[in-house]
Amino acid sequence: MLPEPTTAESKQTSDTNPEPNTHPHQTKYIFAGYKEWITRYQLALANRFRRIKDWRFTQWAQQYNPSQWCYFIAFSLMMYAGFFSVENWDSVIAVIAFVGLVRELLNIFHKVWETTLGKSVTLIMYASTANLALAFAAMKINLITGVEPMPFVFTLGFTTLILMPFWIALSSVVMFSFGLILANLWLLIRLPLKLFGIQLKVHWEDKKHALLTMFMRIILIPFVLFNMLSIMAPYISKPLEGNTFGLTIGSIERPGFVEENRTPEHSEEAGADALMLETEDAEALKARALLIDNAIAMFIYYMEAYPYSACQKTSNQRSVILDDFSVLLISKNPEAKNGYDYVVQKCEPRYPK
């Protein structure tokens, strides 16, 4: 048998290898206390939410769906801005109404997608829109560079991404216009049928004040459409040169109303103010359109064109091979339209001497 350690040796051993003070049972009690505290906190929150649900205001608010609340808020803000001449609220009102309309469109899309015919129509529309988006992006590249867009593979995808707000706004305009027409037709059909005792629902989801909500929906849809057109304006402000279809937003002639007690001085001042506003809007629109073109041109220069090429070029130029005999040379020029010069020339091979 081995000799038992002495008191000094056992003390030295305990000093070198101290036992931990925390025992497993103590850790278990700590976690149990935290768990009990979390459970009490959850019960307190549940009781508080239950009391909130019992409020009269909460019970009244639950009678309306989220889309109705969006319409109520947007319409109230519109009336307030109209009566008190509050400016710069148009975007906020349009966004709130847009949220309510998109929610209803998503519900319709889910119902249509559940059917085989709906899936077929949706896929056909998606393919058509994608093809049109690629064609529009290719035309945009051609207008910037002056050459065919086939070599610009990466820029074609980037331009499609840049133009995505235009296509989202365009699809929203089409859907909202279609919804506006259907809403008016539904009201016109419902009123005569009601005279014969045939009751039809104004809306499939609205359970209370459905008719009032439908009128607000009809008023807010054109407002949202107008703001959508302002988003689309930078993309379609210039005609597509060299094409038979040119998308432009022209000046809309306003009807001439008879004005009383208007002196020539007042008319000249009003005309000058209107001209100044139109000029400022045109300049802002032009700046936004130029920003989009500059972004595409910058992507072409830095990501699509290469600093080294098999064709002869200067050090400040980047090249894009067009075919076996031609090369596109791009160089920076602050005075150019989009900040770059595009020159097509014959590819002279850079053979070693």
CSV table of C-alpha atoms in Angstrom, one decimal:
chain,number,residue,atom,x,y,z
A,1,MET,CA,0.0,0.0,0.0
A,2,LEU,CA,1.1,3.6,-0.7
A,3,PRO,CA,1.7,5.8,2.3
A,4,GLU,CA,-1.1,8.3,3.1
A,5,PRO,CA,-0.2,11.9,2.4
A,6,THR,CA,0.6,14.1,5.3
A,7,THR,CA,-1.4,17.1,6.4
A,8,ALA,CA,1.1,19.5,4.7
A,9,GLU,CA,1.0,17.6,1.5
A,10,SER,CA,-2.8,17.4,1.4
A,11,LYS,CA,-3.0,21.2,2.1
A,12,GLN,CA,-0.5,21.9,-0.7
A,13,THR,CA,-2.5,19.6,-3.1
A,14,SER,CA,-5.7,21.5,-2.2
A,15,ASP,CA,-4.0,24.8,-2.8
A,16,THR,CA,-2.8,23.8,-6.2
A,17,ASN,CA,-6.0,22.2,-7.4
A,18,PRO,CA,-8.9,24.1,-5.8
A,19,GLU,CA,-12.4,22.7,-6.2
A,20,PRO,CA,-15.0,24.9,-7.9
A,21,ASN,CA,-17.3,26.7,-5.6
A,22,THR,CA,-20.3,26.3,-8.0
A,23,HIS,CA,-22.1,23.1,-7.6
A,24,PRO,CA,-24.4,21.5,-10.2
A,25,HIS,CA,-27.4,21.9,-7.8
A,26,GLN,CA,-26.7,25.6,-7.3
A,27,THR,CA,-26.6,26.2,-11.1
A,28,LYS,CA,-29.8,24.3,-11.5
A,29,TYR,CA,-31.5,26.5,-8.9
A,30,ILE,CA,-30.3,29.6,-10.8
A,31,PHE,CA,-31.7,28.5,-14.1
A,32,ALA,CA,-34.9,27.5,-12.4
A,33,GLY,CA,-35.2,31.0,-10.9
A,34,TYR,CA,-34.7,32.6,-14.3
A,35,LYS,CA,-37.2,30.3,-15.9
A,36,GLU,CA,-39.8,31.2,-13.3
A,37,TRP,CA,-39.2,34.9,-13.7
A,38,ILE,CA,-39.6,34.6,-17.5
A,39,THR,CA,-42.8,32.7,-17.0
A,40,ARG,CA,-44.2,35.3,-14.7
A,41,TYR,CA,-43.2,38.1,-17.2
A,42,GLN,CA,-45.0,36.2,-20.0
A,43,LEU,CA,-48.1,35.8,-18.0
A,44,ALA,CA,-48.1,39.5,-17.1
A,45,LEU,CA,-47.8,40.5,-20.7
A,46,ALA,CA,-50.5,38.0,-21.7
A,47,ASN,CA,-52.9,39.5,-19.1
A,48,ARG,CA,-52.1,43.0,-20.3
A,49,PHE,CA,-52.8,42.2,-23.9
A,50,ARG,CA,-56.0,40.5,-22.9
A,51,ARG,CA,-57.1,43.7,-21.1
A,52,ILE,CA,-56.2,45.7,-24.2
A,53,LYS,CA,-58.4,43.4,-26.3
A,54,ASP,CA,-61.2,44.0,-24.0
A,55,TRP,CA,-61.2,47.8,-24.5
A,56,ARG,CA,-64.0,49.2,-26.5
A,57,PHE,CA,-61.7,51.0,-28.9
A,58,THR,CA,-59.8,47.7,-29.7
A,59,GLN,CA,-63.1,45.9,-30.3
A,60,TRP,CA,-64.2,48.7,-32.5
A,61,ALA,CA,-60.9,48.8,-34.4
A,62,GLN,CA,-61.0,45.0,-35.1
A,63,GLN,CA,-64.2,45.5,-37.1
A,64,TYR,CA,-62.1,46.9,-40.0
A,65,ASN,CA,-59.3,45.2,-41.9
A,66,PRO,CA,-55.8,46.7,-42.3
A,67,SER,CA,-56.6,47.9,-45.8
A,68,GLN,CA,-59.6,49.9,-44.6
A,69,TRP,CA,-57.4,51.5,-41.9
A,70,CYS,CA,-54.9,52.5,-44.6
A,71,TYR,CA,-57.7,54.1,-46.6
A,72,PHE,CA,-59.1,55.9,-43.6
A,73,ILE,CA,-55.8,57.3,-42.6
A,74,ALA,CA,-54.8,58.3,-46.2
A,75,PHE,CA,-58.2,59.9,-46.9
A,76,SER,CA,-58.1,61.8,-43.6
A,77,LEU,CA,-54.6,63.1,-44.3
A,78,MET,CA,-55.8,64.1,-47.8
A,79,MET,CA,-58.8,66.0,-46.4
A,80,TYR,CA,-56.6,67.7,-43.8
A,81,ALA,CA,-54.0,68.7,-46.4
A,82,GLY,CA,-56.7,70.0,-48.7
A,83,PHE,CA,-58.5,72.1,-46.1
A,84,PHE,CA,-55.4,73.6,-44.5
A,85,SER,CA,-53.2,73.8,-47.6
A,86,VAL,CA,-50.5,71.5,-46.3
A,87,GLU,CA,-47.8,70.8,-48.9
A,88,ASN,CA,-45.4,67.9,-49.3
A,89,TRP,CA,-47.8,65.3,-47.9
A,90,ASP,CA,-48.6,63.7,-51.3
A,91,SER,CA,-45.9,61.1,-51.0
A,92,VAL,CA,-47.0,60.0,-47.5
A,93,ILE,CA,-50.6,59.8,-48.5
A,94,ALA,CA,-49.8,57.8,-51.6
A,95,VAL,CA,-47.6,55.4,-49.7
A,96,ILE,CA,-50.2,54.7,-47.1
A,97,ALA,CA,-52.9,54.1,-49.7
A,98,PHE,CA,-50.5,52.0,-51.8
A,99,VAL,CA,-49.9,49.7,-48.8
A,100,GLY,CA,-53.7,49.0,-48.5
A,101,LEU,CA,-54.1,48.5,-52.3
A,102,VAL,CA,-51.1,46.2,-52.5
A,103,ARG,CA,-52.4,44.1,-49.6
A,104,GLU,CA,-55.7,43.6,-51.5
A,105,LEU,CA,-53.9,42.8,-54.7
A,106,LEU,CA,-51.8,40.1,-53.0
A,107,ASN,CA,-54.9,38.5,-51.7
A,108,ILE,CA,-56.3,38.4,-55.2
A,109,PHE,CA,-53.0,37.1,-56.5
A,110,HIS,CA,-53.1,34.2,-54.0
A,111,LYS,CA,-56.6,33.3,-55.0
A,112,VAL,CA,-55.8,33.4,-58.7
A,113,TRP,CA,-52.5,31.5,-58.2
A,114,GLU,CA,-54.4,28.6,-56.6
A,115,THR,CA,-56.1,27.9,-59.9
A,116,THR,CA,-54.4,26.2,-62.9
A,117,LEU,CA,-55.6,28.9,-65.3
A,118,GLY,CA,-54.4,31.6,-63.0
A,119,LYS,CA,-50.9,30.1,-62.8
A,120,SER,CA,-50.8,29.9,-66.6
A,121,VAL,CA,-51.8,33.5,-67.1
A,122,THR,CA,-49.4,34.7,-64.4
A,123,LEU,CA,-46.5,32.9,-65.9
A,124,ILE,CA,-47.3,34.2,-69.4
A,125,MET,CA,-47.5,37.8,-68.1
A,126,TYR,CA,-44.2,37.3,-66.2
A,127,ALA,CA,-42.4,36.0,-69.3
A,128,SER,CA,-43.8,38.8,-71.4
A,129,THR,CA,-42.8,41.5,-68.9
A,130,ALA,CA,-39.3,40.0,-68.6
A,131,ASN,CA,-38.8,40.0,-72.3
A,132,LEU,CA,-40.0,43.6,-72.6
A,133,ALA,CA,-37.7,44.6,-69.7
A,134,LEU,CA,-34.7,43.1,-71.4
A,135,ALA,CA,-35.6,44.8,-74.7
A,136,PHE,CA,-36.0,48.2,-72.9
A,137,ALA,CA,-32.6,47.7,-71.1
A,138,ALA,CA,-30.9,46.9,-74.4
A,139,MET,CA,-32.3,50.0,-76.0
A,140,LYS,CA,-31.1,52.1,-73.1
A,141,ILE,CA,-27.5,50.7,-73.5
A,142,ASN,CA,-27.7,51.4,-77.3
A,143,LEU,CA,-28.7,55.1,-76.6
A,144,ILE,CA,-25.7,55.5,-74.2
A,145,THR,CA,-22.9,53.8,-76.1
A,146,GLY,CA,-24.1,54.2,-79.7
A,147,VAL,CA,-23.4,50.5,-80.5
A,148,GLU,CA,-25.3,47.2,-80.4
A,149,PRO,CA,-25.8,46.0,-76.8
A,150,MET,CA,-24.9,42.3,-77.5
A,151,PRO,CA,-21.4,42.5,-76.0
A,152,PHE,CA,-22.7,44.2,-72.8
A,153,VAL,CA,-23.9,41.0,-71.0
A,154,PHE,CA,-23.4,42.3,-67.4
A,155,THR,CA,-24.6,45.8,-68.2
A,156,LEU,CA,-27.8,44.3,-69.5
A,157,GLY,CA,-28.6,42.7,-66.2
A,158,PHE,CA,-27.6,45.8,-64.3
A,159,THR,CA,-29.7,48.1,-66.5
A,160,THR,CA,-32.7,45.8,-66.0
A,161,LEU,CA,-32.1,46.1,-62.2
A,162,ILE,CA,-31.8,49.9,-62.5
A,163,LEU,CA,-35.1,50.0,-64.4
A,164,MET,CA,-36.9,47.8,-62.0
A,165,PRO,CA,-38.8,50.7,-60.3
A,166,PHE,CA,-40.2,51.7,-63.7
A,167,TRP,CA,-41.6,48.2,-64.2
A,168,ILE,CA,-43.0,47.9,-60.7
A,169,ALA,CA,-44.7,51.3,-61.1
A,170,LEU,CA,-45.9,50.4,-64.6
A,171,SER,CA,-47.4,47.1,-63.4
A,172,SER,CA,-49.0,48.9,-60.4
A,173,VAL,CA,-50.5,51.5,-62.7
A,174,VAL,CA,-52.0,48.8,-64.9
A,175,MET,CA,-53.4,46.8,-62.0
A,176,PHE,CA,-54.8,49.9,-60.1
A,177,SER,CA,-56.4,51.2,-63.3
A,178,PHE,CA,-58.0,47.8,-63.9
A,179,GLY,CA,-59.2,47.8,-60.3
A,180,LEU,CA,-60.6,51.3,-60.6
A,181,ILE,CA,-62.6,50.3,-63.7
A,182,LEU,CA,-63.9,47.2,-62.0
A,183,ALA,CA,-64.8,49.1,-58.8
A,184,ASN,CA,-66.9,51.6,-60.7
A,185,LEU,CA,-68.6,48.9,-62.8
A,186,TRP,CA,-69.3,46.8,-59.7
A,187,LEU,CA,-71.1,49.8,-58.1
A,188,LEU,CA,-73.1,50.5,-61.3
A,189,ILE,CA,-74.2,46.9,-61.5
A,190,ARG,CA,-75.0,46.6,-57.8
A,191,LEU,CA,-77.3,49.6,-57.6
A,192,PRO,CA,-79.9,48.4,-60.1
A,193,LEU,CA,-79.8,44.8,-58.8
A,194,LYS,CA,-80.5,46.2,-55.3
A,195,LEU,CA,-83.7,47.6,-56.6
A,196,PHE,CA,-84.9,44.1,-57.5
A,197,GLY,CA,-84.0,42.7,-54.1
A,198,ILE,CA,-80.7,41.1,-55.1
A,199,GLN,CA,-78.1,41.9,-52.5
A,200,LEU,CA,-74.4,41.7,-53.5
A,201,LYS,CA,-71.4,42.4,-51.4
A,202,VAL,CA,-69.6,45.6,-52.1
A,203,HIS,CA,-66.2,44.0,-51.2
A,204,TRP,CA,-65.3,40.4,-50.3
A,205,GLU,CA,-63.3,41.4,-47.2
A,206,ASP,CA,-65.0,44.6,-45.9
A,207,LYS,CA,-67.6,43.8,-43.3
A,208,LYS,CA,-68.4,47.2,-42.1
A,209,HIS,CA,-68.8,50.5,-44.0
A,210,ALA,CA,-68.0,48.6,-47.2
A,211,LEU,CA,-69.7,51.2,-49.4
A,212,LEU,CA,-67.8,54.1,-47.8
A,213,THR,CA,-64.5,52.2,-48.2
A,214,MET,CA,-65.2,51.6,-51.8
A,215,PHE,CA,-65.8,55.3,-52.5
A,216,MET,CA,-62.5,56.1,-50.7
A,217,ARG,CA,-60.8,53.4,-52.7
A,218,ILE,CA,-62.1,55.0,-56.0
A,219,ILE,CA,-60.8,58.4,-54.9
A,220,LEU,CA,-57.4,57.2,-53.7
A,221,ILE,CA,-56.5,55.0,-56.7
A,222,PRO,CA,-56.1,58.0,-59.1
A,223,PHE,CA,-54.0,59.8,-56.4
A,224,VAL,CA,-51.7,56.8,-56.2
A,225,LEU,CA,-51.6,56.5,-60.0
A,226,PHE,CA,-50.5,60.1,-60.3
A,227,ASN,CA,-47.6,59.5,-57.8
A,228,MET,CA,-46.7,56.3,-59.7
A,229,LEU,CA,-46.4,58.3,-62.9
A,230,SER,CA,-44.0,60.7,-61.1
A,231,ILE,CA,-41.8,57.7,-60.3
A,232,MET,CA,-41.9,56.6,-63.9
A,233,ALA,CA,-41.2,60.1,-65.3
A,234,PRO,CA,-37.4,59.9,-65.3
A,235,TYR,CA,-37.4,56.7,-67.2
A,236,ILE,CA,-39.8,57.9,-69.9
A,237,SER,CA,-39.1,61.6,-70.0
A,238,LYS,CA,-37.1,61.3,-73.2
A,239,PRO,CA,-38.3,59.6,-76.4
A,240,LEU,CA,-36.5,56.5,-77.6
A,241,GLU,CA,-34.7,58.0,-80.5
A,242,GLY,CA,-34.7,56.1,-83.8
A,243,ASN,CA,-37.9,54.2,-82.9
A,244,THR,CA,-41.4,54.5,-83.9
A,245,PHE,CA,-42.6,54.2,-80.3
A,246,GLY,CA,-41.5,57.1,-78.1
A,247,LEU,CA,-42.7,57.2,-74.5
A,248,THR,CA,-42.8,60.8,-73.4
A,249,ILE,CA,-44.7,62.8,-70.9
A,250,GLY,CA,-45.9,65.8,-72.8
A,251,SER,CA,-47.3,69.0,-71.5
A,252,ILE,CA,-51.0,68.7,-70.7
A,253,GLU,CA,-53.0,71.6,-71.9
A,254,ARG,CA,-55.3,73.0,-69.2
A,255,PRO,CA,-58.7,74.2,-70.1
A,256,GLY,CA,-59.2,77.9,-70.0
A,257,PHE,CA,-61.6,78.9,-67.2
A,258,VAL,CA,-63.2,82.3,-67.0
A,259,GLU,CA,-61.6,84.3,-64.3
A,260,GLU,CA,-63.2,87.4,-62.8
A,261,ASN,CA,-61.5,90.4,-61.3
A,262,ARG,CA,-58.1,89.5,-62.7
A,263,THR,CA,-55.9,92.4,-63.7
A,264,PRO,CA,-53.1,92.0,-66.3
A,265,GLU,CA,-50.5,92.4,-63.6
A,266,HIS,CA,-51.9,89.5,-61.6
A,267,SER,CA,-52.2,87.4,-64.8
A,268,GLU,CA,-48.5,88.1,-65.6
A,269,GLU,CA,-47.4,87.2,-62.1
A,270,ALA,CA,-49.4,84.0,-62.1
A,271,GLY,CA,-48.0,83.0,-65.5
A,272,ALA,CA,-44.5,83.7,-64.4
A,273,ASP,CA,-44.9,81.6,-61.2
A,274,ALA,CA,-46.4,78.8,-63.2
A,275,LEU,CA,-43.6,78.9,-65.7
A,276,MET,CA,-41.0,78.9,-62.9
A,277,LEU,CA,-42.6,75.9,-61.3
A,278,GLU,CA,-42.7,74.0,-64.6
A,279,THR,CA,-39.1,74.9,-65.3
A,280,GLU,CA,-38.0,73.7,-61.9
A,281,ASP,CA,-40.0,70.4,-62.3
A,282,ALA,CA,-38.4,69.9,-65.8
A,283,GLU,CA,-34.9,70.5,-64.5
A,284,ALA,CA,-35.4,68.1,-61.6
A,285,LEU,CA,-36.8,65.5,-64.0
A,286,LYS,CA,-33.9,66.0,-66.3
A,287,ALA,CA,-31.4,65.6,-63.4
A,288,ARG,CA,-33.0,62.4,-62.3
A,289,ALA,CA,-33.0,61.0,-65.8
A,290,LEU,CA,-29.4,62.0,-66.2
A,291,LEU,CA,-28.5,60.3,-62.9
A,292,ILE,CA,-29.9,57.0,-64.3
A,293,ASP,CA,-27.9,57.2,-67.5
A,294,ASN,CA,-24.7,58.2,-65.6
A,295,ALA,CA,-25.0,55.1,-63.4
A,296,ILE,CA,-25.3,52.8,-66.4
A,297,ALA,CA,-22.4,54.6,-68.2
A,298,MET,CA,-20.2,54.2,-65.1
A,299,PHE,CA,-21.1,50.5,-64.8
A,300,ILE,CA,-20.1,50.0,-68.4
A,301,TYR,CA,-16.7,51.8,-67.9
A,302,TYR,CA,-15.7,50.1,-64.6
A,303,MET,CA,-17.3,46.7,-64.9
A,304,GLU,CA,-17.9,45.9,-68.6
A,305,ALA,CA,-14.9,47.5,-70.2
A,306,TYR,CA,-11.3,46.2,-69.6
A,307,PRO,CA,-8.2,48.2,-69.0
A,308,TYR,CA,-6.0,45.8,-70.9
A,309,SER,CA,-6.9,44.6,-74.4
A,310,ALA,CA,-5.4,42.6,-77.3
A,311,CYS,CA,-6.1,45.7,-79.5
A,312,GLN,CA,-4.0,48.8,-79.5
A,313,LYS,CA,-5.3,51.6,-77.3
A,314,THR,CA,-4.0,54.4,-75.1
A,315,SER,CA,-3.5,54.1,-71.4
A,316,ASN,CA,-6.5,56.2,-70.5
A,317,GLN,CA,-8.9,54.1,-72.5
A,318,ARG,CA,-10.9,50.9,-71.7
A,319,SER,CA,-12.0,48.5,-74.4
A,320,VAL,CA,-14.9,46.3,-75.3
A,321,ILE,CA,-14.5,43.8,-78.1
A,322,LEU,CA,-17.4,44.1,-80.5
A,323,ASP,CA,-16.4,41.5,-83.1
A,324,ASP,CA,-13.3,40.1,-84.7
A,325,PHE,CA,-12.4,43.3,-86.4
A,326,SER,CA,-13.9,46.2,-84.2
A,327,VAL,CA,-13.4,47.4,-80.7
A,328,LEU,CA,-15.2,50.0,-78.6
A,329,LEU,CA,-12.8,52.4,-76.8
A,330,ILE,CA,-14.2,54.2,-73.7
A,331,SER,CA,-12.5,57.2,-72.1
A,332,LYS,CA,-13.5,59.6,-69.4
A,333,ASN,CA,-14.6,63.1,-70.5
A,334,PRO,CA,-16.3,65.4,-68.0
A,335,GLU,CA,-17.7,67.5,-70.9
A,336,ALA,CA,-19.4,64.5,-72.5
A,337,LYS,CA,-23.1,63.8,-72.2
A,338,ASN,CA,-22.7,61.0,-69.6
A,339,GLY,CA,-19.1,61.7,-68.7
A,340,TYR,CA,-17.5,59.2,-71.2
A,341,ASP,CA,-16.5,59.2,-74.8
A,342,TYR,CA,-17.3,56.1,-76.9
A,343,VAL,CA,-15.2,55.5,-80.1
A,344,VAL,CA,-15.5,52.5,-82.4
A,345,GLN,CA,-12.4,51.8,-84.4
A,346,LYS,CA,-10.6,48.9,-86.2
A,347,CYS,CA,-8.9,46.5,-83.9
A,348,GLU,CA,-5.2,46.6,-84.5
A,349,PRO,CA,-3.6,43.7,-82.8
A,350,ARG,CA,-1.0,44.4,-80.2
A,351,TYR,CA,1.7,42.0,-81.4
A,352,PRO,CA,5.1,42.1,-79.7
A,353,LYS,CA,7.8,43.8,-81.7
